[in-house]
Amino acid sequence: MPVSRRRFLGGGLAAAAVAVTGTPLLAGCASDKKTSAAANAAVKLPTYTRYGGVKPDLPGTDVVLDGFLKYPASPVKAIAEIPGDGKPITFMTNIPGAIPPAVDKNQFWQELNKRLGSELQISMASNDEYDDKFATRVAGGDLPDIMNIPPSTPQIPGLLKAKATDLTEHLSGDAVNKYPFLANIPTIYWKGCVFNGAIYGVPVPRGMSRTSLPLYRTDLLAAKGIKNPAPKSFEEFFDICKEMTAAKDNRWSWTRVPTSYIRMMLGLPNNWKEEGGKFTSVYEADGNEDALEASRKMVAAGVINPDTFSAKAAARKQWFNGGTAAFDYDSTVAWNQYYSDNTAGDAFGVDMLDVPGFTSGAGKVWMGAALNNVTAFNKSSKHSVETLLKVANWMAAPFGTEEYLFRKYGVVGRHYNLVGTDPVPTKTGIVETGIGLQYIADSALALYWAGKPDVPQKQHAIESKIADRMVYDASYGLYSETSSKKWGQLTGVLTDLENQIVQGKKPVSDWAPAVKTFLSSGGEKIRGELQDAFTAAGGK
C-alpha cells in the first residue's frame, strides 16, 4: 500500500489542541456524527466554471489532465488587481525539497511580495518535520493567517471549527465566481474541504496527478530490446523484471516491491470500497494473499534492490536516476521531477506502465488522493477573508497565464531562460522558487515539460488509456473519528507484517489473522463510522 508522504501524527496534534482548549479537538463539532454527515452533504459546493483563456494542445476531460507541448508565446495576464492589502500575511507550510534562501537573500520571494502587494512571511519545515511543527504551533496558539492542513490531521473537524474561518458564504455555489481561479478547481476537490456543515478551506488538488503506476526508464529497457512494454499478466511483467536485473552488475529491476501495483492487477479496492452501503477495506479484500505471494516471489528472485527495506525515498530516486533500477512506483509529479533531477544526459527517458489483469485482461487503477492539503484561514487573522481569498485565487491561476509563469518559474534571465517560448529553470531558479506557494492554492496539474513535448504526450496517452478503469477511494469526503485517531497505527502494523512476508521472514498465512486483529482493534469501528456517514449523507 502507498503511504502518506507525511507520517501519522500519533495523536500529537490532538494532544496539542487539548492543551489549548482543555477539550479534545472534536469538541464543538456536532455530537451526533450522523447529523454532521448529513449537514456536510447539504452544503452547496462551489460552482465549477472552467477557465477558457488558455487552450491546451492535448485537451483533457473530467479525469484526464490537459497537456501542453510548449508554453504559450504570449501568456495571459489574468488578474489585474493586486490581491494583497499592504500588510504582512503569514503562512506556514511544509517544503518537499531543500529549505530555500530567506527573503533577504531571495530575489524571487522579494518580487513575489511586490506582486502580491503584501509581504508573505512563510514559516517552513521539511516534510518530515512539518507535522510536529504544526502541532507545536497549535499548542502554542500561534497560528498563521494561512494554514496548510494535511488531510491526515487527527480530528480535523474540531480543529477547523475552533481555529479556522467558515468560508461557506464566500464560496458556496455561484459565490465562488468572485474568485474565478478558485471556481476553476473542479467540484470534486471541494468535497474534501467540507466539515461541520460548512466549507472550511480551499483545496490543493491532486487526484490524477498523484495516481501512481510503474515509471520505467525507456532508455534502459530499449538497451535490452524492450520497447513499449505491455505485459498481459503478472507472469509477463515478472519476466520483464527478471530480464532487467543483473545483480552482479549492481542493477536491479525495481527500487522497491510493487505490491500496490500487483493489488491493482488483482482488482483490489483503493483504500475503501463501497457496495450497497457496505464498506470493505483493501486489507480484508480477497486477493491480498495472492498479491503478497507474488511480491514474495519477486524479492526471492532478486529483482528488487536488496537495500530497499532500509533505504529512504531519496535513495530510491537516486537508484532510478542513476540507472541502478529500471522501475519505480510513483506518479506524474515524480515523472516530471525525474527529468528535473536527470543525471543521465540526453538519452534519459521515462514512461509509465499500464496495469494488466493478474492472469489476463486489464487491471484496475487506483485514483490518486484528491487533495494534497486543505488551506484554511485563521479566524483570528486581522486580514479580511476577501483579501486571503484573493491571494489564494492569485495562487490558483492556471498554466498559460502570466501569474502561473511567474509563480512556478520566477523572473526571466535569473530564474529561467526562454528556449523558444519554453521557460527552462536555472540553478538559481530551482533554489529560490521552492518556497511552497503551491500549498496555498493551485490549479489542477497541467501535463508539460519545458522543451520536451514527448513528455506530456506520453503522460496524456497513459492517462487516456486508463481513464475508464479508475477506482476511487469510497471514504473520500466521509469523516471517521476512529480513523482520524488510529488509522496510521493500525495500518502501520499491517505494513510491517507485509514487509516481513515479502522478505520471506513470515508466511503469507499470517496475513488473515493480522487482518482480524486490525478489524477488532479499530478497523470494524472505522467501517461502521464510514457506513453511518455514507448513509446520513444520502449515499453520496
GROMACS .gro file of N, CA and C in nm, residues 36-182:
model
  441
   36SER      N    1  -2.393   1.548   1.158
   36SER     CA    2  -2.283   1.621   1.097
   36SER      C    3  -2.263   1.577   0.952
   37ALA      N    4  -2.270   1.447   0.927
   37ALA     CA    5  -2.253   1.396   0.791
   37ALA      C    6  -2.364   1.446   0.700
   38ALA      N    7  -2.485   1.448   0.752
   38ALA     CA    8  -2.598   1.499   0.672
   38ALA      C    9  -2.581   1.647   0.643
   39ALA      N   10  -2.532   1.723   0.743
   39ALA     CA   11  -2.509   1.866   0.723
   39ALA      C   12  -2.401   1.890   0.619
   40ASN      N   13  -2.296   1.807   0.620
   40ASN     CA   14  -2.191   1.820   0.520
   40ASN      C   15  -2.246   1.796   0.380
   41ALA      N   16  -2.329   1.693   0.367
   41ALA     CA   17  -2.385   1.659   0.237
   41ALA      C   18  -2.477   1.768   0.184
   42ALA      N   19  -2.535   1.845   0.276
   42ALA     CA   20  -2.629   1.950   0.235
   42ALA      C   21  -2.559   2.077   0.188
   43VAL      N   22  -2.429   2.087   0.212
   43VAL     CA   23  -2.356   2.208   0.172
   43VAL      C   24  -2.351   2.217   0.019
   44LYS      N   25  -2.384   2.332  -0.033
   44LYS     CA   26  -2.375   2.354  -0.177
   44LYS      C   27  -2.230   2.388  -0.210
   45LEU      N   28  -2.166   2.299  -0.285
   45LEU     CA   29  -2.025   2.317  -0.316
   45LEU      C   30  -2.007   2.428  -0.420
   46PRO      N   31  -1.887   2.486  -0.429
   46PRO     CA   32  -1.863   2.591  -0.528
   46PRO      C   33  -1.894   2.545  -0.670
   47THR      N   34  -1.954   2.631  -0.747
   47THR     CA   35  -1.986   2.602  -0.887
   47THR      C   36  -1.857   2.596  -0.968
   48TYR      N   37  -1.840   2.489  -1.045
   48TYR     CA   38  -1.720   2.474  -1.128
   48TYR      C   39  -1.739   2.549  -1.258
   49THR      N   40  -1.649   2.644  -1.284
   49THR     CA   41  -1.650   2.718  -1.409
   49THR      C   42  -1.511   2.708  -1.470
   50ARG      N   43  -1.500   2.627  -1.571
   50ARG     CA   44  -1.370   2.601  -1.633
   50ARG      C   45  -1.316   2.728  -1.699
   51TYR      N   46  -1.190   2.758  -1.673
   51TYR     CA   47  -1.126   2.875  -1.734
   51TYR      C   48  -1.094   2.847  -1.880
   52GLY      N   49  -1.138   2.934  -1.967
   52GLY     CA   50  -1.119   2.912  -2.111
   52GLY      C   51  -1.019   3.003  -2.176
   53GLY      N   52  -0.940   3.075  -2.096
   53GLY     CA   53  -0.847   3.171  -2.151
   53GLY      C   54  -0.723   3.113  -2.215
   54VAL      N   55  -0.695   2.985  -2.189
   54VAL     CA   56  -0.579   2.917  -2.247
   54VAL      C   57  -0.626   2.784  -2.304
   55LYS      N   58  -0.592   2.756  -2.428
   55LYS     CA   59  -0.635   2.633  -2.494
   55LYS      C   60  -0.524   2.529  -2.492
   56PRO      N   61  -0.548   2.412  -2.435
   56PRO     CA   62  -0.445   2.308  -2.431
   56PRO      C   63  -0.420   2.246  -2.568
   57ASP      N   64  -0.298   2.200  -2.590
   57ASP     CA   65  -0.266   2.125  -2.712
   57ASP      C   66  -0.326   1.985  -2.707
   58LEU      N   67  -0.332   1.931  -2.586
   58LEU     CA   68  -0.386   1.796  -2.564
   58LEU      C   69  -0.501   1.811  -2.465
   59PRO      N   70  -0.622   1.833  -2.512
   59PRO     CA   71  -0.734   1.860  -2.420
   59PRO      C   72  -0.761   1.743  -2.326
   60GLY      N   73  -0.791   1.777  -2.203
   60GLY     CA   74  -0.824   1.675  -2.104
   60GLY      C   75  -0.973   1.655  -2.093
   61THR      N   76  -1.010   1.581  -1.990
   61THR     CA   77  -1.150   1.553  -1.960
   61THR      C   78  -1.171   1.575  -1.812
   62ASP      N   79  -1.282   1.524  -1.758
   62ASP     CA   80  -1.302   1.532  -1.614
   62ASP      C   81  -1.199   1.448  -1.539
   63VAL      N   82  -1.135   1.354  -1.610
   63VAL     CA   83  -1.037   1.266  -1.547
   63VAL      C   84  -0.896   1.293  -1.599
   64VAL      N   85  -0.881   1.300  -1.731
   64VAL     CA   86  -0.751   1.320  -1.794
   64VAL      C   87  -0.711   1.467  -1.785
   65LEU      N   88  -0.586   1.494  -1.752
   65LEU     CA   89  -0.537   1.630  -1.738
   65LEU      C   90  -0.506   1.693  -1.874
   66ASP      N   91  -0.518   1.825  -1.882
   66ASP     CA   92  -0.480   1.897  -2.004
   66ASP      C   93  -0.330   1.887  -2.026
   67GLY      N   94  -0.291   1.876  -2.154
   67GLY     CA   95  -0.150   1.871  -2.188
   67GLY      C   96  -0.109   1.986  -2.278
   68PHE      N   97   0.015   2.030  -2.261
   68PHE     CA   98   0.069   2.141  -2.340
   68PHE      C   99   0.206   2.100  -2.397
   69LEU      N  100   0.226   2.121  -2.526
   69LEU     CA  101   0.352   2.085  -2.589
   69LEU      C  102   0.456   2.195  -2.573
   70LYS      N  103   0.411   2.318  -2.551
   70LYS     CA  104   0.501   2.430  -2.526
   70LYS      C  105   0.425   2.534  -2.446
   71TYR      N  106   0.501   2.624  -2.382
   71TYR     CA  107   0.435   2.731  -2.307
   71TYR      C  108   0.385   2.835  -2.407
   72PRO      N  109   0.263   2.886  -2.388
   72PRO     CA  110   0.210   2.986  -2.481
   72PRO      C  111   0.305   3.104  -2.498
   73ALA      N  112   0.317   3.151  -2.622
   73ALA     CA  113   0.412   3.258  -2.653
   73ALA      C  114   0.375   3.389  -2.584
   74SER      N  115   0.248   3.414  -2.567
   74SER     CA  116   0.202   3.538  -2.503
   74SER      C  117   0.114   3.502  -2.385
   75PRO      N  118   0.174   3.474  -2.269
   75PRO     CA  119   0.094   3.435  -2.153
   75PRO      C  120  -0.012   3.540  -2.117
   76VAL      N  121  -0.128   3.492  -2.080
   76VAL     CA  122  -0.240   3.580  -2.046
   76VAL      C  123  -0.217   3.643  -1.909
   77LYS      N  124  -0.224   3.777  -1.902
   77LYS     CA  125  -0.225   3.839  -1.769
   77LYS      C  126  -0.369   3.832  -1.721
   78ALA      N  127  -0.394   3.739  -1.629
   78ALA     CA  128  -0.532   3.702  -1.595
   78ALA      C  129  -0.590   3.781  -1.480
   79ILE      N  130  -0.505   3.844  -1.398
   79ILE     CA  131  -0.553   3.915  -1.279
   79ILE      C  132  -0.496   4.057  -1.280
   80ALA      N  133  -0.585   4.154  -1.290
   80ALA     CA  134  -0.541   4.293  -1.296
   80ALA      C  135  -0.518   4.352  -1.157
   81GLU      N  136  -0.598   4.310  -1.060
   81GLU     CA  137  -0.593   4.368  -0.926
   81GLU      C  138  -0.485   4.303  -0.840
   82ILE      N  139  -0.408   4.385  -0.770
   82ILE     CA  140  -0.312   4.332  -0.673
   82ILE      C  141  -0.390   4.273  -0.557
   83PRO      N  142  -0.364   4.145  -0.519
   83PRO     CA  143  -0.450   4.080  -0.420
   83PRO      C  144  -0.428   4.121  -0.275
   84GLY      N  145  -0.307   4.161  -0.240
   84GLY     CA  146  -0.278   4.191  -0.100
   84GLY      C  147  -0.336   4.322  -0.052
   85ASP      N  148  -0.326   4.346   0.079
   85ASP     CA  149  -0.381   4.468   0.140
   85ASP      C  150  -0.272   4.558   0.198
   86GLY      N  151  -0.145   4.530   0.161
   86GLY     CA  152  -0.035   4.613   0.208
   86GLY      C  153   0.023   4.571   0.341
   87LYS      N  154  -0.043   4.479   0.411
   87LYS     CA  155   0.005   4.433   0.542
   87LYS      C  156   0.064   4.292   0.529
   88PRO      N  157   0.162   4.257   0.613
   88PRO     CA  158   0.222   4.123   0.604
   88PRO      C  159   0.118   4.013   0.625
   89ILE      N  160   0.131   3.907   0.547
   89ILE     CA  161   0.045   3.789   0.558
   89ILE      C  162   0.134   3.671   0.596
   90THR      N  163   0.096   3.600   0.700
   90THR     CA  164   0.177   3.486   0.746
   90THR      C  165   0.121   3.355   0.693
   91PHE      N  166   0.212   3.263   0.666
   91PHE     CA  167   0.177   3.133   0.608
   91PHE      C  168   0.273   3.029   0.663
   92MET      N  169   0.221   2.911   0.689
   92MET     CA  170   0.303   2.800   0.739
   92MET      C  171   0.287   2.681   0.646
   93THR      N  172   0.399   2.618   0.609
   93THR     CA  173   0.390   2.508   0.514
   93THR      C  174   0.508   2.413   0.527
   94ASN      N  175   0.488   2.295   0.471
   94ASN     CA  176   0.599   2.203   0.451
   94ASN      C  177   0.670   2.239   0.320
   95ILE      N  178   0.794   2.196   0.307
   95ILE     CA  179   0.873   2.217   0.186
   95ILE      C  180   0.929   2.081   0.143
   96PRO      N  181   0.895   2.033   0.023
   96PRO     CA  182   0.938   1.899  -0.017
   96PRO      C  183   1.087   1.888  -0.049
   97GLY      N  184   1.151   1.999  -0.088
   97GLY     CA  185   1.293   1.996  -0.118
   97GLY      C  186   1.374   2.064  -0.008
   98ALA      N  187   1.489   2.113  -0.047
   98ALA     CA  188   1.573   2.184   0.049
   98ALA      C  189   1.507   2.318   0.086
   99ILE      N  190   1.525   2.361   0.210
   99ILE     CA  191   1.472   2.491   0.253
   99ILE      C  192   1.543   2.600   0.173
  100PRO      N  193   1.468   2.688   0.105
  100PRO     CA  194   1.529   2.789   0.018
  100PRO      C  195   1.588   2.905   0.096
  101PRO      N  196   1.661   2.994   0.029
  101PRO     CA  197   1.717   3.111   0.097
  101PRO      C  198   1.607   3.200   0.155
  102ALA      N  199   1.638   3.267   0.266
  102ALA     CA  200   1.543   3.358   0.330
  102ALA      C  201   1.514   3.476   0.238
  103VAL      N  202   1.409   3.548   0.271
  103VAL     CA  203   1.360   3.653   0.182
  103VAL      C  204   1.466   3.759   0.152
  104ASP      N  205   1.553   3.791   0.248
  104ASP     CA  206   1.654   3.896   0.224
  104ASP      C  207   1.761   3.852   0.126
  105LYS      N  208   1.767   3.721   0.099
  105LYS     CA  209   1.864   3.669   0.003
  105LYS      C  210   1.796   3.598  -0.114
  106ASN      N  211   1.668   3.627  -0.131
  106ASN     CA  212   1.589   3.554  -0.230
  106ASN      C  213   1.513   3.654  -0.317
  107GLN      N  214   1.565   3.675  -0.438
  107GLN     CA  215   1.505   3.775  -0.526
  107GLN      C  216   1.366   3.732  -0.577
  108PHE      N  217   1.343   3.603  -0.589
  108PHE     CA  218   1.210   3.557  -0.628
  108PHE      C  219   1.107   3.596  -0.522
  109TRP      N  220   1.139   3.570  -0.398
  109TRP     CA  221   1.049   3.600  -0.286
  109TRP      C  222   1.023   3.751  -0.277
  110GLN      N  223   1.128   3.829  -0.298
  110GLN     CA  224   1.114   3.975  -0.294
  110GLN      C  225   1.019   4.024  -0.404
  111GLU      N  226   1.035   3.967  -0.525
  111GLU     CA  227   0.948   4.005  -0.636
  111GLU      C  228   0.805   3.958  -0.612
  112LEU      N  229   0.790   3.842  -0.551
  112LEU     CA  230   0.657   3.792  -0.516
  112LEU      C  231   0.585   3.892  -0.425
  113ASN      N  232   0.655   3.941  -0.324
  113ASN     CA  233   0.593   4.035  -0.231
  113ASN      C  234   0.544   4.161  -0.302
  114LYS      N  235   0.621   4.206  -0.400
  114LYS     CA  236   0.579   4.324  -0.478
  114LYS      C  237   0.450   4.294  -0.555
  115ARG      N  238   0.446   4.177  -0.616
  115ARG     CA  239   0.330   4.142  -0.699
  115ARG      C  240   0.205   4.115  -0.615
  116LEU      N  241   0.225   4.061  -0.496
  116LEU     CA  242   0.111   4.035  -0.408
  116LEU      C  243   0.058   4.164  -0.346
  117GLY      N  244   0.145   4.262  -0.327
  117GLY     CA  245   0.103   4.383  -0.257
  117GLY      C  246   0.100   4.364  -0.108
  118SER      N  247   0.155   4.256  -0.060
  118SER     CA  248   0.171   4.227   0.083
  118SER      C  249   0.295   4.141   0.099
  119GLU      N  250   0.366   4.160   0.208
  119GLU     CA  251   0.480   4.075   0.237
  119GLU      C  252   0.430   3.938   0.284
  120LEU      N  253   0.468   3.832   0.213
  120LEU     CA  254   0.428   3.697   0.252
  120LEU      C  255   0.537   3.639   0.342
  121GLN      N  256   0.506   3.627   0.469
  121GLN     CA  257   0.601   3.573   0.567
  121GLN      C  258   0.574   3.424   0.583
  122ILE      N  259   0.670   3.342   0.542
  122ILE     CA  260   0.648   3.198   0.535
  122ILE      C  261   0.732   3.127   0.640
  123SER      N  262   0.666   3.046   0.722
  123SER     CA  263   0.733   2.958   0.817
  123SER      C  264   0.740   2.821   0.754
  124MET      N  265   0.859   2.768   0.733
  124MET     CA  266   0.878   2.644   0.658
  124MET      C  267   0.933   2.534   0.745
  125ALA      N  268   0.898   2.411   0.707
  125ALA     CA  269   0.957   2.292   0.768
  125ALA      C  270   0.965   2.185   0.661
  126SER      N  271   1.060   2.095   0.676
  126SER     CA  272   1.071   1.984   0.582
  126SER      C  273   0.948   1.894   0.595
  127ASN      N  274   0.925   1.811   0.494
  127ASN     CA  275   0.813   1.717   0.500
  127ASN      C  276   0.814   1.636   0.629
  128ASP      N  277   0.932   1.589   0.668
  128ASP     CA  278   0.942   1.501   0.785
  128ASP      C  279   0.915   1.575   0.916
  129GLU      N  280   0.940   1.705   0.917
  129GLU     CA  281   0.928   1.781   1.042
  129GLU      C  282   0.798   1.859   1.053
  130TYR      N  283   0.722   1.869   0.942
  130TYR     CA  284   0.610   1.961   0.940
  130TYR      C  285   0.501   1.928   1.041
  131ASP      N  286   0.465   1.801   1.051
  131ASP     CA  287   0.356   1.764   1.142
  131ASP      C  288   0.386   1.806   1.285
  132ASP      N  289   0.509   1.781   1.331
  132ASP     CA  290   0.545   1.818   1.468
  132ASP      C  291   0.545   1.970   1.485
  133LYS      N  292   0.594   2.040   1.385
  133LYS     CA  293   0.599   2.187   1.395
  133LYS      C  294   0.458   2.245   1.397
  134PHE      N  295   0.369   2.188   1.315
  134PHE     CA  296   0.230   2.235   1.313
  134PHE      C  297   0.164   2.209   1.448
  135ALA      N  298   0.186   2.090   1.504
  135ALA     CA  299   0.129   2.057   1.634
  135ALA      C  300   0.176   2.155   1.742
  136THR      N  301   0.304   2.189   1.736
  136THR     CA  302   0.359   2.284   1.834
  136THR      C  303   0.293   2.421   1.821
  137ARG      N  304   0.270   2.463   1.697
  137ARG     CA  305   0.207   2.594   1.677
  137ARG      C  306   0.061   2.594   1.725
  138VAL      N  307  -0.009   2.482   1.702
  138VAL     CA  308  -0.145   2.470   1.753
  138VAL      C  309  -0.144   2.478   1.905
  139ALA      N  310  -0.054   2.403   1.968
  139ALA     CA  311  -0.047   2.402   2.115
  139ALA      C  312  -0.016   2.539   2.172
  140GLY      N  313   0.066   2.615   2.100
  140GLY     CA  314   0.103   2.747   2.149
  140GLY      C  315   0.004   2.856   2.111
  141GLY      N  316  -0.101   2.819   2.038
  141GLY     CA  317  -0.198   2.918   1.994
  141GLY      C  318  -0.138   3.020   1.899
  142ASP      N  319  -0.031   2.979   1.831
  142ASP     CA  320   0.043   3.072   1.745
  142ASP      C  321   0.029   3.029   1.600
  143LEU      N  322  -0.091   3.045   1.546
  143LEU     CA  323  -0.117   3.000   1.410
  143LEU      C  324  -0.112   3.117   1.312
  144PRO      N  325  -0.064   3.091   1.189
  144PRO     CA  326  -0.051   3.198   1.090
  144PRO      C  327  -0.186   3.235   1.028
  145ASP      N  328  -0.184   3.335   0.943
  145ASP     CA  329  -0.307   3.375   0.873
  145ASP      C  330  -0.356   3.264   0.781
  146ILE      N  331  -0.262   3.201   0.712
  146ILE     CA  332  -0.294   3.094   0.616
  146ILE      C  333  -0.227   2.966   0.663
  147MET      N  334  -0.305   2.857   0.673
  147MET     CA  335  -0.255   2.731   0.728
  147MET      C  336  -0.264   2.619   0.626
  148ASN      N  337  -0.156   2.547   0.608
  148ASN     CA  338  -0.151   2.425   0.528
  148ASN      C  339  -0.184   2.309   0.622
  149ILE      N  340  -0.305   2.251   0.606
  149ILE     CA  341  -0.350   2.145   0.697
  149ILE      C  342  -0.357   2.013   0.620
  150PRO      N  343  -0.273   1.914   0.657
  150PRO     CA  344  -0.277   1.785   0.590
  150PRO      C  345  -0.411   1.715   0.611
  151PRO      N  346  -0.464   1.645   0.509
  151PRO     CA  347  -0.590   1.572   0.526
  151PRO      C  348  -0.585   1.466   0.636
  152SER      N  349  -0.462   1.418   0.668
  152SER     CA  350  -0.447   1.315   0.770
  152SER      C  351  -0.447   1.371   0.912
  153THR      N  352  -0.463   1.502   0.928
  153THR     CA  353  -0.461   1.562   1.061
  153THR      C  354  -0.568   1.501   1.151
  154PRO      N  355  -0.532   1.450   1.269
  154PRO     CA  356  -0.632   1.389   1.356
  154PRO      C  357  -0.742   1.487   1.397
  155GLN      N  358  -0.865   1.437   1.398
  155GLN     CA  359  -0.980   1.514   1.446
  155GLN      C  360  -0.987   1.653   1.381
  156ILE      N  361  -0.973   1.653   1.251
  156ILE     CA  362  -0.967   1.778   1.175
  156ILE      C  363  -1.094   1.863   1.186
  157PRO      N  364  -1.215   1.805   1.197
  157PRO     CA  365  -1.332   1.893   1.208
  157PRO      C  366  -1.325   1.988   1.327
  158GLY      N  367  -1.283   1.936   1.442
  158GLY     CA  368  -1.276   2.020   1.561
  158GLY      C  369  -1.171   2.128   1.550
  159LEU      N  370  -1.056   2.093   1.490
  159LEU     CA  371  -0.951   2.192   1.472
  159LEU      C  372  -1.000   2.307   1.385
  160LEU      N  373  -1.065   2.271   1.274
  160LEU     CA  374  -1.113   2.375   1.183
  160LEU      C  375  -1.221   2.461   1.247
  161LYS      N  376  -1.312   2.399   1.319
  161LYS     CA  377  -1.419   2.476   1.382
  161LYS      C  378  -1.363   2.571   1.488
  162ALA      N  379  -1.260   2.526   1.559
  162ALA     CA  380  -1.204   2.609   1.665
  162ALA      C  381  -1.113   2.720   1.613
  163LYS      N  382  -1.044   2.694   1.502
  163LYS     CA  383  -0.937   2.784   1.462
  163LYS      C  384  -0.954   2.849   1.325
  164ALA      N  385  -1.040   2.793   1.239
  164ALA     CA  386  -1.045   2.838   1.101
  164ALA      C  387  -1.174   2.915   1.069
  165THR      N  388  -1.168   2.996   0.965
  165THR     CA  389  -1.281   3.076   0.920
  165THR      C  390  -1.377   2.992   0.836
  166ASP      N  391  -1.504   3.004   0.862
  166ASP     CA  392  -1.609   2.943   0.780
  166ASP      C  393  -1.618   3.022   0.650
  167LEU      N  394  -1.591   2.955   0.537
  167LEU     CA  395  -1.585   3.023   0.407
  167LEU      C  396  -1.711   3.002   0.324
  168THR      N  397  -1.813   2.939   0.381
  168THR     CA  398  -1.929   2.897   0.303
  168THR      C  399  -1.993   3.013   0.227
  169GLU      N  400  -2.020   3.123   0.295
  169GLU     CA  401  -2.092   3.232   0.228
  169GLU      C  402  -2.010   3.294   0.116
  170HIS      N  403  -1.878   3.278   0.122
  170HIS     CA  404  -1.790   3.338   0.022
  170HIS      C  405  -1.769   3.246  -0.099
  171LEU      N  406  -1.790   3.115  -0.082
  171LEU     CA  407  -1.752   3.020  -0.186
  171LEU      C  408  -1.863   2.929  -0.234
  172SER      N  409  -1.967   2.912  -0.157
  172SER     CA  410  -2.073   2.817  -0.192
  172SER      C  411  -2.145   2.859  -0.319
  173GLY      N  412  -2.172   2.761  -0.405
  173GLY     CA  413  -2.248   2.788  -0.527
  173GLY      C  414  -2.179   2.890  -0.615
  174ASP      N  415  -2.256   2.988  -0.665
  174ASP     CA  416  -2.203   3.088  -0.757
  174ASP      C  417  -2.122   3.197  -0.687
  175ALA      N  418  -2.123   3.199  -0.554
  175ALA     CA  419  -2.044   3.300  -0.482
  175ALA      C  420  -1.896   3.289  -0.517
  176VAL      N  421  -1.852   3.170  -0.550
  176VAL     CA  422  -1.711   3.148  -0.583
  176VAL      C  423  -1.669   3.222  -0.709
  177ASN      N  424  -1.765   3.263  -0.791
  177ASN     CA  425  -1.732   3.329  -0.918
  177ASN      C  426  -1.656   3.460  -0.898
  178LYS      N  427  -1.662   3.516  -0.778
  178LYS     CA  428  -1.583   3.634  -0.747
  178LYS      C  429  -1.434   3.603  -0.752
  179TYR      N  430  -1.402   3.473  -0.741
  179TYR     CA  431  -1.263   3.425  -0.741
  179TYR      C  432  -1.251   3.321  -0.854
  180PRO      N  433  -1.236   3.366  -0.979
  180PRO     CA  434  -1.253   3.277  -1.095
  180PRO      C  435  -1.157   3.160  -1.100
  181PHE      N  436  -1.038   3.173  -1.038
  181PHE     CA  437  -0.945   3.061  -1.044
  181PHE      C  438  -0.968   2.961  -0.932
  182LEU      N  439  -1.039   3.003  -0.828
  182LEU     CA  440  -1.090   2.904  -0.732
  182LEU      C  441  -1.210   2.832  -0.793
   0.00000   0.00000   0.00000
